[in-house]
DNA sequence: TTGTACTGTAATAACATTAATTACAGAATG
DNA sequence: CATTCTGTAATTAATGTTATTACAGTACAA
């Protein structure tokens, strides 16, 4: 995960957590992140699919949290944005005629699963409320 | 870390761990990984700087482990290849006129440090010997 | 009931990162 | 001294990410 999706999503959610239920527009949010509003809307769309935010179309529309910040774990955010494995994968498929090449992907997957488990557990212990309280 | 450096380095080191002290050429290693030999040499150069491998130039040259596989922790490998933060960073600097934008990078850094800590601890508990034994 | 201010989404372009390739100097061996 | 390797720089190709443009659709409010 080398891209900015986790920090951007966390930034969006922190703003929403601090908005006290008021709807925030993608333009406003993009102004705080300093990125394009379309990126914000895409990310909000993803967070909505994950059940973390709700949004309203039309004039005076915008986004708000779908549930209390106390009930959103950082692991939920991670789960919503995760796409590639934590420690990366080689682009090419290793040589199946080599004992190591043949099985390395299996063993890597197992390792990654273990490692990701401790990471997710850690993130599960921190709520969005915890994180956003830091900005007071 | 979305790139292939960790898996490639682990692949290289696994091959070396199983070579029983014999020198392996970058061509041989690249054939197992299925990548370009120059990539292997670059990665070996990095692992050498990290004190994990030794290499010999010239005819019949190649690479070998710099210490016993029991004494190489997966956290050492992670440390040797890590470059960007685990959960990514936004490309642009956030708006300093916003309470969240102003401080988010500090709080992200703190969070990432905590999270990376549990990851590194986990990797510290697994040796290269443990990992490469799986291929027997 | 129409103008305005939003969201949602697709398509494309610009940019950044990563891996592959080419090239070649230098080292060790037989 | 030809051969087989490493080391490294420079370039190109491939891929991934973010920004931009465009526009249909929705809700509000005058």
mmCIF file of C-alpha atoms (C1' of nucleotides) in Angstrom:
data_model
loop_
_atom_site.group_PDB
_atom_site.id
_atom_site.type_symbol
_atom_site.label_atom_id
_atom_site.label_comp_id
_atom_site.label_asym_id
_atom_site.label_seq_id
_atom_site.Cartn_x
_atom_site.Cartn_y
_atom_site.Cartn_z
ATOM 1 C CA UNK A 1 0.000 0.000 0.000
ATOM 2 C CA UNK A 2 2.099 2.779 -1.302
ATOM 3 C CA UNK A 3 -0.673 5.085 -2.284
ATOM 4 C CA UNK A 4 -2.519 7.768 -0.434
ATOM 5 C CA UNK A 5 -5.851 6.081 0.074
ATOM 6 C CA UNK A 6 -5.509 5.285 3.756
ATOM 7 C CA UNK A 7 -4.354 8.748 4.828
ATOM 8 C CA UNK A 8 -6.935 10.412 2.580
ATOM 9 C CA UNK A 9 -9.756 8.276 3.940
ATOM 10 C CA UNK A 10 -8.635 8.888 7.495
ATOM 11 C CA UNK A 11 -8.443 12.606 6.781
ATOM 12 C CA UNK A 12 -11.979 12.612 5.374
ATOM 13 C CA UNK A 13 -13.335 10.661 8.322
ATOM 14 C CA UNK A 14 -11.553 12.869 10.832
ATOM 15 C CA UNK A 15 -13.161 15.938 9.292
ATOM 16 C CA UNK A 16 -16.554 14.244 9.376
ATOM 17 C CA UNK A 17 -16.067 13.150 12.964
ATOM 18 C CA UNK A 18 -15.385 16.714 13.945
ATOM 19 C CA UNK A 19 -18.264 18.153 11.929
ATOM 20 C CA UNK A 20 -20.842 17.093 14.520
ATOM 21 C CA UNK A 21 -23.253 15.581 12.049
ATOM 22 C CA UNK A 22 -23.146 18.494 9.619
ATOM 23 C CA UNK A 23 -22.782 17.564 5.992
ATOM 24 C CA UNK A 24 -19.404 18.445 4.466
ATOM 25 C CA UNK A 25 -18.998 18.954 0.731
ATOM 26 C CA UNK A 26 -16.329 17.266 -1.317
ATOM 27 C CA UNK A 27 -14.968 20.698 -2.191
ATOM 28 C CA UNK A 28 -14.530 21.630 1.438
ATOM 29 C CA UNK A 29 -12.871 18.324 2.248
ATOM 30 C CA UNK A 30 -10.618 18.545 -0.795
ATOM 31 C CA UNK A 31 -9.544 21.989 0.383
ATOM 32 C CA UNK A 32 -8.328 20.553 3.662
ATOM 33 C CA UNK A 33 -6.552 17.580 2.076
ATOM 34 C CA UNK A 34 -5.326 19.676 -0.822
ATOM 35 C CA UNK A 35 -6.391 17.275 -3.505
ATOM 36 C CA UNK A 36 -8.960 17.122 -6.250
ATOM 37 C CA UNK A 37 -12.627 16.972 -5.159
ATOM 38 C CA UNK A 38 -13.276 14.079 -7.520
ATOM 39 C CA UNK A 39 -10.767 12.018 -5.574
ATOM 40 C CA UNK A 40 -12.658 12.831 -2.406
ATOM 41 C CA UNK A 41 -15.968 11.806 -3.930
ATOM 42 C CA UNK A 42 -14.463 8.539 -5.138
ATOM 43 C CA UNK A 43 -13.063 7.809 -1.722
ATOM 44 C CA UNK A 44 -16.337 8.722 -0.069
ATOM 45 C CA UNK A 45 -18.072 6.377 -2.473
ATOM 46 C CA UNK A 46 -15.759 3.625 -1.282
ATOM 47 C CA UNK A 47 -16.306 4.486 2.383
ATOM 48 C CA UNK A 48 -20.035 4.480 1.778
ATOM 49 C CA UNK A 49 -19.833 0.981 0.341
ATOM 50 C CA UNK A 50 -17.965 0.014 3.492
ATOM 51 C CA UNK A 51 -20.808 1.389 5.586
ATOM 52 C CA UNK A 52 -18.730 4.120 7.209
ATOM 53 C CA UNK A 53 -20.263 7.251 5.701
ATOM 54 C CA UNK A 54 -23.538 8.424 4.271
ATOM 55 C CA UNK A 55 -23.952 11.103 1.684
ATOM 56 C CA UNK A 56 -26.670 13.246 0.288
ATOM 57 C CA UNK A 57 -26.886 14.515 -3.270
ATOM 58 C CA UNK A 58 -28.110 17.860 -4.495
ATOM 59 C CA UNK A 59 -27.886 21.355 -3.150
ATOM 60 C CA UNK A 60 -26.609 21.528 0.420
ATOM 61 C CA UNK A 61 -25.613 17.900 0.043
ATOM 62 C CA UNK A 62 -22.447 16.337 1.338
ATOM 63 C CA UNK A 63 -21.186 13.531 3.522
ATOM 64 C CA UNK A 64 -21.493 12.559 7.168
ATOM 65 C CA UNK A 65 -20.524 9.584 9.304
ATOM 66 C CA UNK A 66 -22.812 6.581 9.053
ATOM 67 C CA UNK A 67 -22.199 5.727 12.696
ATOM 68 C CA UNK A 68 -20.607 7.164 15.799
ATOM 69 C CA UNK A 69 -16.868 7.777 15.616
ATOM 70 C CA UNK A 70 -16.543 5.579 18.713
ATOM 71 C CA UNK A 71 -17.780 2.672 16.647
ATOM 72 C CA UNK A 72 -15.461 3.146 13.690
ATOM 73 C CA UNK A 73 -12.186 1.328 14.149
ATOM 74 C CA UNK A 74 -9.083 2.223 12.191
ATOM 75 C CA UNK A 75 -9.089 -1.396 11.074
ATOM 76 C CA UNK A 76 -12.409 -0.701 9.342
ATOM 77 C CA UNK A 77 -10.757 2.054 7.362
ATOM 78 C CA UNK A 78 -7.808 -0.145 6.545
ATOM 79 C CA UNK A 79 -10.175 -2.860 5.370
ATOM 80 C CA UNK A 80 -12.029 -0.393 3.195
ATOM 81 C CA UNK A 81 -8.960 0.807 1.321
ATOM 82 C CA UNK A 82 -6.690 -2.230 1.311
ATOM 83 C CA UNK A 83 -5.984 -3.592 -2.101
ATOM 84 C CA UNK A 84 -2.493 -5.031 -2.340
ATOM 85 C CA UNK A 85 -0.655 -7.068 0.238
ATOM 86 C CA UNK A 86 1.172 -5.196 2.936
ATOM 87 C CA UNK A 87 4.721 -6.158 2.036
ATOM 88 C CA UNK A 88 4.317 -6.300 -1.707
ATOM 89 C CA UNK A 89 4.440 -8.978 -4.352
ATOM 90 C CA UNK A 90 6.823 -9.600 -7.178
ATOM 91 C CA UNK A 91 5.378 -8.807 -10.570
ATOM 92 C CA UNK A 92 6.366 -12.024 -12.305
ATOM 93 C CA UNK A 93 5.476 -15.562 -11.435
ATOM 94 C CA UNK A 94 8.510 -17.389 -10.053
ATOM 95 C CA UNK A 95 10.051 -20.399 -11.742
ATOM 96 C CA UNK A 96 7.955 -23.506 -11.021
ATOM 97 C CA UNK A 97 10.953 -25.737 -11.762
ATOM 98 C CA UNK A 98 12.752 -24.413 -8.698
ATOM 99 C CA UNK A 99 11.916 -25.680 -5.224
ATOM 100 C CA UNK A 100 11.881 -22.166 -3.859
ATOM 101 C CA UNK A 101 10.176 -20.550 -6.854
ATOM 102 C CA UNK A 102 7.486 -23.200 -6.851
ATOM 103 C CA UNK A 103 6.298 -22.610 -3.301
ATOM 104 C CA UNK A 104 7.378 -19.116 -2.377
ATOM 105 C CA UNK A 105 4.059 -17.498 -3.147
ATOM 106 C CA UNK A 106 2.233 -19.874 -0.856
ATOM 107 C CA UNK A 107 4.674 -19.251 1.967
ATOM 108 C CA UNK A 108 4.614 -15.509 1.347
ATOM 109 C CA UNK A 109 0.849 -15.492 1.512
ATOM 110 C CA UNK A 110 0.925 -17.324 4.835
ATOM 111 C CA UNK A 111 3.519 -14.954 6.206
ATOM 112 C CA UNK A 112 1.589 -11.923 5.018
ATOM 113 C CA UNK A 113 -1.589 -13.230 6.599
ATOM 114 C CA UNK A 114 0.168 -13.568 9.959
ATOM 115 C CA UNK A 115 1.764 -10.176 9.714
ATOM 116 C CA UNK A 116 -1.380 -8.445 8.578
ATOM 117 C CA UNK A 117 -3.198 -10.039 11.473
ATOM 118 C CA UNK A 118 -1.084 -8.243 14.066
ATOM 119 C CA UNK A 119 -1.416 -5.016 12.136
ATOM 120 C CA UNK A 120 -5.190 -5.257 11.952
ATOM 121 C CA UNK A 121 -5.386 -6.134 15.630
ATOM 122 C CA UNK A 122 -3.430 -3.036 16.434
ATOM 123 C CA UNK A 123 -5.672 -0.862 14.268
ATOM 124 C CA UNK A 124 -8.717 -2.507 15.781
ATOM 125 C CA UNK A 125 -7.754 -1.062 19.143
ATOM 126 C CA UNK A 126 -7.969 2.526 17.932
ATOM 127 C CA UNK A 127 -11.244 4.264 17.134
ATOM 128 C CA UNK A 128 -11.842 7.184 14.832
ATOM 129 C CA UNK A 129 -12.949 9.056 17.966
ATOM 130 C CA UNK A 130 -9.542 8.380 19.562
ATOM 131 C CA UNK A 131 -7.760 9.611 16.492
ATOM 132 C CA UNK A 132 -9.821 12.731 15.918
ATOM 133 C CA UNK A 133 -9.752 13.727 19.580
ATOM 134 C CA UNK A 134 -6.064 14.493 19.077
ATOM 135 C CA UNK A 135 -6.957 17.566 17.054
ATOM 136 C CA UNK A 136 -8.794 19.291 19.904
ATOM 137 C CA UNK B 1 5.419 -0.590 0.248
ATOM 138 C CA UNK B 2 3.678 -1.649 -2.864
ATOM 139 C CA UNK B 3 6.713 -2.788 -4.738
ATOM 140 C CA UNK B 4 8.430 -6.119 -4.991
ATOM 141 C CA UNK B 5 11.543 -5.449 -2.988
ATOM 142 C CA UNK B 6 10.617 -7.356 0.162
ATOM 143 C CA UNK B 7 9.504 -10.540 -1.622
ATOM 144 C CA UNK B 8 12.469 -10.371 -3.998
ATOM 145 C CA UNK B 9 14.940 -9.931 -1.165
ATOM 146 C CA UNK B 10 13.336 -12.731 0.808
ATOM 147 C CA UNK B 11 13.445 -14.942 -2.275
ATOM 148 C CA UNK B 12 17.135 -14.204 -2.774
ATOM 149 C CA UNK B 13 17.944 -14.876 0.868
ATOM 150 C CA UNK B 14 15.927 -18.081 0.899
ATOM 151 C CA UNK B 15 17.896 -19.370 -2.070
ATOM 152 C CA UNK B 16 21.152 -18.412 -0.361
ATOM 153 C CA UNK B 17 20.070 -20.022 2.893
ATOM 154 C CA UNK B 18 19.457 -23.266 1.056
ATOM 155 C CA UNK B 19 22.677 -23.124 -0.949
ATOM 156 C CA UNK B 20 24.760 -24.267 1.988
ATOM 157 C CA UNK B 21 27.448 -21.639 1.601
ATOM 158 C CA UNK B 22 27.855 -22.098 -2.151
ATOM 159 C CA UNK B 23 27.977 -18.918 -4.171
ATOM 160 C CA UNK B 24 24.926 -18.316 -6.338
ATOM 161 C CA UNK B 25 25.118 -16.129 -9.430
ATOM 162 C CA UNK B 26 22.665 -13.311 -10.125
ATOM 163 C CA UNK B 27 21.652 -15.137 -13.274
ATOM 164 C CA UNK B 28 20.722 -18.256 -11.374
ATOM 165 C CA UNK B 29 18.784 -16.284 -8.777
ATOM 166 C CA UNK B 30 17.018 -14.226 -11.441
ATOM 167 C CA UNK B 31 15.985 -17.471 -13.105
ATOM 168 C CA UNK B 32 14.210 -18.587 -9.947
ATOM 169 C CA UNK B 33 12.541 -15.240 -9.307
ATOM 170 C CA UNK B 34 11.860 -14.715 -13.002
ATOM 171 C CA UNK B 35 13.197 -11.206 -13.143
ATOM 172 C CA UNK B 36 16.144 -9.373 -14.619
ATOM 173 C CA UNK B 37 19.591 -10.246 -13.204
ATOM 174 C CA UNK B 38 20.437 -6.562 -12.812
ATOM 175 C CA UNK B 39 17.547 -6.218 -10.389
ATOM 176 C CA UNK B 40 18.983 -9.106 -8.405
ATOM 177 C CA UNK B 41 22.419 -7.533 -8.291
ATOM 178 C CA UNK B 42 20.945 -4.225 -7.151
ATOM 179 C CA UNK B 43 19.002 -5.934 -4.413
ATOM 180 C CA UNK B 44 22.042 -7.931 -3.380
ATOM 181 C CA UNK B 45 23.993 -4.698 -3.229
ATOM 182 C CA UNK B 46 21.398 -3.365 -0.832
ATOM 183 C CA UNK B 47 21.411 -6.524 1.272
ATOM 184 C CA UNK B 48 25.196 -6.353 1.387
ATOM 185 C CA UNK B 49 25.017 -2.799 2.721
ATOM 186 C CA UNK B 50 22.648 -4.116 5.363
ATOM 187 C CA UNK B 51 25.234 -6.757 6.325
ATOM 188 C CA UNK B 52 23.078 -9.693 5.326
ATOM 189 C CA UNK B 53 24.983 -11.046 2.329
ATOM 190 C CA UNK B 54 28.499 -11.151 0.976
ATOM 191 C CA UNK B 55 29.423 -11.338 -2.647
ATOM 192 C CA UNK B 56 32.425 -12.136 -4.726
ATOM 193 C CA UNK B 57 33.246 -10.636 -8.095
ATOM 194 C CA UNK B 58 34.812 -12.297 -11.108
ATOM 195 C CA UNK B 59 34.578 -15.743 -12.565
ATOM 196 C CA UNK B 60 32.770 -18.229 -10.318
ATOM 197 C CA UNK B 61 31.680 -15.268 -8.240
ATOM 198 C CA UNK B 62 28.273 -14.821 -6.676
ATOM 199 C CA UNK B 63 26.558 -14.220 -3.384
ATOM 200 C CA UNK B 64 26.267 -15.992 -0.081
ATOM 201 C CA UNK B 65 24.832 -15.240 3.345
ATOM 202 C CA UNK B 66 26.970 -13.016 5.559
ATOM 203 C CA UNK B 67 25.769 -14.837 8.670
ATOM 204 C CA UNK B 68 23.830 -17.908 9.667
ATOM 205 C CA UNK B 69 20.184 -17.975 8.571
ATOM 206 C CA UNK B 70 19.266 -18.472 12.234
ATOM 207 C CA UNK B 71 20.657 -15.024 12.929
ATOM 208 C CA UNK B 72 18.838 -13.210 10.159
ATOM 209 C CA UNK B 73 15.430 -11.990 11.252
ATOM 210 C CA UNK B 74 12.712 -11.107 8.784
ATOM 211 C CA UNK B 75 12.685 -7.703 10.462
ATOM 212 C CA UNK B 76 16.266 -7.243 9.228
ATOM 213 C CA UNK B 77 15.076 -7.797 5.696
ATOM 214 C CA UNK B 78 12.163 -5.448 6.176
ATOM 215 C CA UNK B 79 14.531 -2.818 7.532
ATOM 216 C CA UNK B 80 16.825 -3.239 4.559
ATOM 217 C CA UNK B 81 14.125 -2.639 1.960
ATOM 218 C CA UNK B 82 11.711 -0.289 3.685
ATOM 219 C CA UNK B 83 11.460 3.108 2.097
ATOM 220 C CA UNK B 84 7.955 4.538 2.363
ATOM 221 C CA UNK B 85 5.621 4.381 5.300
ATOM 222 C CA UNK B 86 3.536 1.295 5.699
ATOM 223 C CA UNK B 87 0.102 2.794 5.174
ATOM 224 C CA UNK B 88 1.046 5.445 2.650
ATOM 225 C CA UNK B 89 1.128 9.206 2.564
ATOM 226 C CA UNK B 90 -0.848 11.712 0.604
ATOM 227 C CA UNK B 91 1.113 13.382 -2.156
ATOM 228 C CA UNK B 92 0.187 16.970 -1.356
ATOM 229 C CA UNK B 93 0.704 18.878 1.838
ATOM 230 C CA UNK B 94 -2.597 19.435 3.608
ATOM 231 C CA UNK B 95 -4.073 22.863 4.240
ATOM 232 C CA UNK B 96 -2.295 24.538 7.175
ATOM 233 C CA UNK B 97 -5.300 26.814 7.723
ATOM 234 C CA UNK B 98 -7.436 23.866 8.744
ATOM 235 C CA UNK B 99 -7.186 22.371 12.240
ATOM 236 C CA UNK B 100 -7.115 18.873 10.804
ATOM 237 C CA UNK B 101 -4.900 19.649 7.819
ATOM 238 C CA UNK B 102 -2.426 21.438 10.025
ATOM 239 C CA UNK B 103 -1.734 18.509 12.335
ATOM 240 C CA UNK B 104 -2.697 15.401 10.451
ATOM 241 C CA UNK B 105 0.782 14.564 9.286
ATOM 242 C CA UNK B 106 2.115 14.625 12.828
ATOM 243 C CA UNK B 107 -0.660 12.372 14.054
ATOM 244 C CA UNK B 108 -0.278 10.070 11.077
ATOM 245 C CA UNK B 109 3.415 9.737 11.745
ATOM 246 C CA UNK B 110 2.740 8.805 15.352
ATOM 247 C CA UNK B 111 0.133 6.286 14.333
ATOM 248 C CA UNK B 112 2.406 4.776 11.703
ATOM 249 C CA UNK B 113 5.233 4.474 14.192
ATOM 250 C CA UNK B 114 2.986 2.525 16.573
ATOM 251 C CA UNK B 115 1.656 0.298 13.849
ATOM 252 C CA UNK B 116 5.033 -0.367 12.332
ATOM 253 C CA UNK B 117 6.303 -1.294 15.751
ATOM 254 C CA UNK B 118 3.947 -4.247 16.088
ATOM 255 C CA UNK B 119 4.751 -5.295 12.551
ATOM 256 C CA UNK B 120 8.479 -5.223 13.142
ATOM 257 C CA UNK B 121 8.078 -7.116 16.422
ATOM 258 C CA UNK B 122 6.195 -9.805 14.584
ATOM 259 C CA UNK B 123 8.858 -10.052 11.879
ATOM 260 C CA UNK B 124 11.547 -10.068 14.529
ATOM 261 C CA UNK B 125 10.175 -13.354 15.810
ATOM 262 C CA UNK B 126 10.763 -15.170 12.528
ATOM 263 C CA UNK B 127 14.217 -16.094 11.252
ATOM 264 C CA UNK B 128 15.302 -16.697 7.700
ATOM 265 C CA UNK B 129 16.027 -20.248 8.818
ATOM 266 C CA UNK B 130 12.400 -20.630 9.920
ATOM 267 C CA UNK B 131 11.170 -19.331 6.615
ATOM 268 C CA UNK B 132 13.451 -21.338 4.381
ATOM 269 C CA UNK B 133 12.878 -24.547 6.318
ATOM 270 C CA UNK B 134 9.365 -24.550 4.895
ATOM 271 C CA UNK B 135 10.715 -25.457 1.481
ATOM 272 C CA UNK B 136 12.175 -28.766 2.615
ATOM 273 C "C1'" DT C 1 -40.309 25.596 -12.389
ATOM 274 C "C1'" DT C 2 -36.108 27.103 -12.949
ATOM 275 C "C1'" DG C 3 -31.414 28.454 -11.491
ATOM 276 C "C1'" DT C 4 -28.004 26.898 -8.382
ATOM 277 C "C1'" DA C 5 -25.164 23.901 -5.738
ATOM 278 C "C1'" DC C 6 -24.222 19.775 -4.936
ATOM 279 C "C1'" DT C 7 -23.104 14.281 -5.814
ATOM 280 C "C1'" DG C 8 -21.796 10.282 -8.822
ATOM 281 C "C1'" DT C 9 -19.223 8.449 -12.253
ATOM 282 C "C1'" DA C 10 -16.761 7.721 -16.564
ATOM 283 C "C1'" DA C 11 -13.054 8.855 -19.539
ATOM 284 C "C1'" DT C 12 -8.786 10.772 -20.228
ATOM 285 C "C1'" DA C 13 -4.493 13.006 -19.355
ATOM 286 C "C1'" DA C 14 -0.569 14.059 -16.481
ATOM 287 C "C1'" DC C 15 2.580 12.460 -13.369
ATOM 288 C "C1'" DA C 16 5.248 9.219 -10.388
ATOM 289 C "C1'" DT C 17 7.118 4.930 -9.451
ATOM 290 C "C1'" DT C 18 8.936 0.486 -10.588
ATOM 291 C "C1'" DA C 19 11.139 -2.943 -13.336
ATOM 292 C "C1'" DA C 20 13.611 -4.153 -17.543
ATOM 293 C "C1'" DT C 21 17.125 -3.383 -20.608
ATOM 294 C "C1'" DT C 22 21.460 -1.904 -22.461
ATOM 295 C "C1'" DA C 23 26.070 -0.955 -21.826
ATOM 296 C "C1'" DC C 24 30.363 -1.366 -20.089
ATOM 297 C "C1'" DA C 25 34.293 -1.168 -16.638
ATOM 298 C "C1'" DG C 26 36.533 -4.068 -13.466
ATOM 299 C "C1'" DA C 27 37.583 -8.486 -10.835
ATOM 300 C "C1'" DA C 28 38.782 -13.338 -10.417
ATOM 301 C "C1'" DT C 29 39.722 -17.665 -12.412
ATOM 302 C "C1'" DG C 30 41.691 -21.317 -15.254
ATOM 303 C "C1'" DC D 1 44.403 -13.596 -21.723
ATOM 304 C "C1'" DA D 2 39.815 -15.268 -22.793
ATOM 305 C "C1'" DT D 3 35.982 -16.174 -20.052
ATOM 306 C "C1'" DT D 4 32.615 -15.525 -16.572
ATOM 307 C "C1'" DC D 5 31.192 -13.160 -13.271
ATOM 308 C "C1'" DT D 6 29.909 -8.527 -10.315
ATOM 309 C "C1'" DG D 7 28.849 -3.487 -9.897
ATOM 310 C "C1'" DT D 8 26.747 0.339 -11.458
ATOM 311 C "C1'" DA D 9 24.976 4.018 -14.415
ATOM 312 C "C1'" DA D 10 21.833 5.460 -17.887
ATOM 313 C "C1'" DT D 11 17.864 4.782 -20.495
ATOM 314 C "C1'" DT D 12 13.525 2.899 -21.779
ATOM 315 C "C1'" DA D 13 9.281 0.447 -20.994
ATOM 316 C "C1'" DA D 14 5.558 -0.765 -18.137
ATOM 317 C "C1'" DT D 15 2.568 0.110 -14.541
ATOM 318 C "C1'" DG D 16 0.151 2.582 -11.000
ATOM 319 C "C1'" DT D 17 -1.714 6.837 -9.063
ATOM 320 C "C1'" DT D 18 -3.724 11.293 -9.014
ATOM 321 C "C1'" DA D 19 -5.697 15.229 -11.481
ATOM 322 C "C1'" DT D 20 -8.682 16.957 -14.745
ATOM 323 C "C1'" DT D 21 -12.594 17.355 -17.731
ATOM 324 C "C1'" DA D 22 -17.158 16.477 -18.660
ATOM 325 C "C1'" DC D 23 -21.664 15.784 -17.768
ATOM 326 C "C1'" DA D 24 -25.992 13.452 -16.041
ATOM 327 C "C1'" DG D 25 -28.771 13.422 -12.053
ATOM 328 C "C1'" DT D 26 -30.579 15.153 -7.460
ATOM 329 C "C1'" DA D 27 -32.261 18.416 -4.058
ATOM 330 C "C1'" DC D 28 -33.221 22.819 -2.569
ATOM 331 C "C1'" DA D 29 -34.935 27.439 -2.662
ATOM 332 C "C1'" DA D 30 -36.592 31.500 -4.606
#
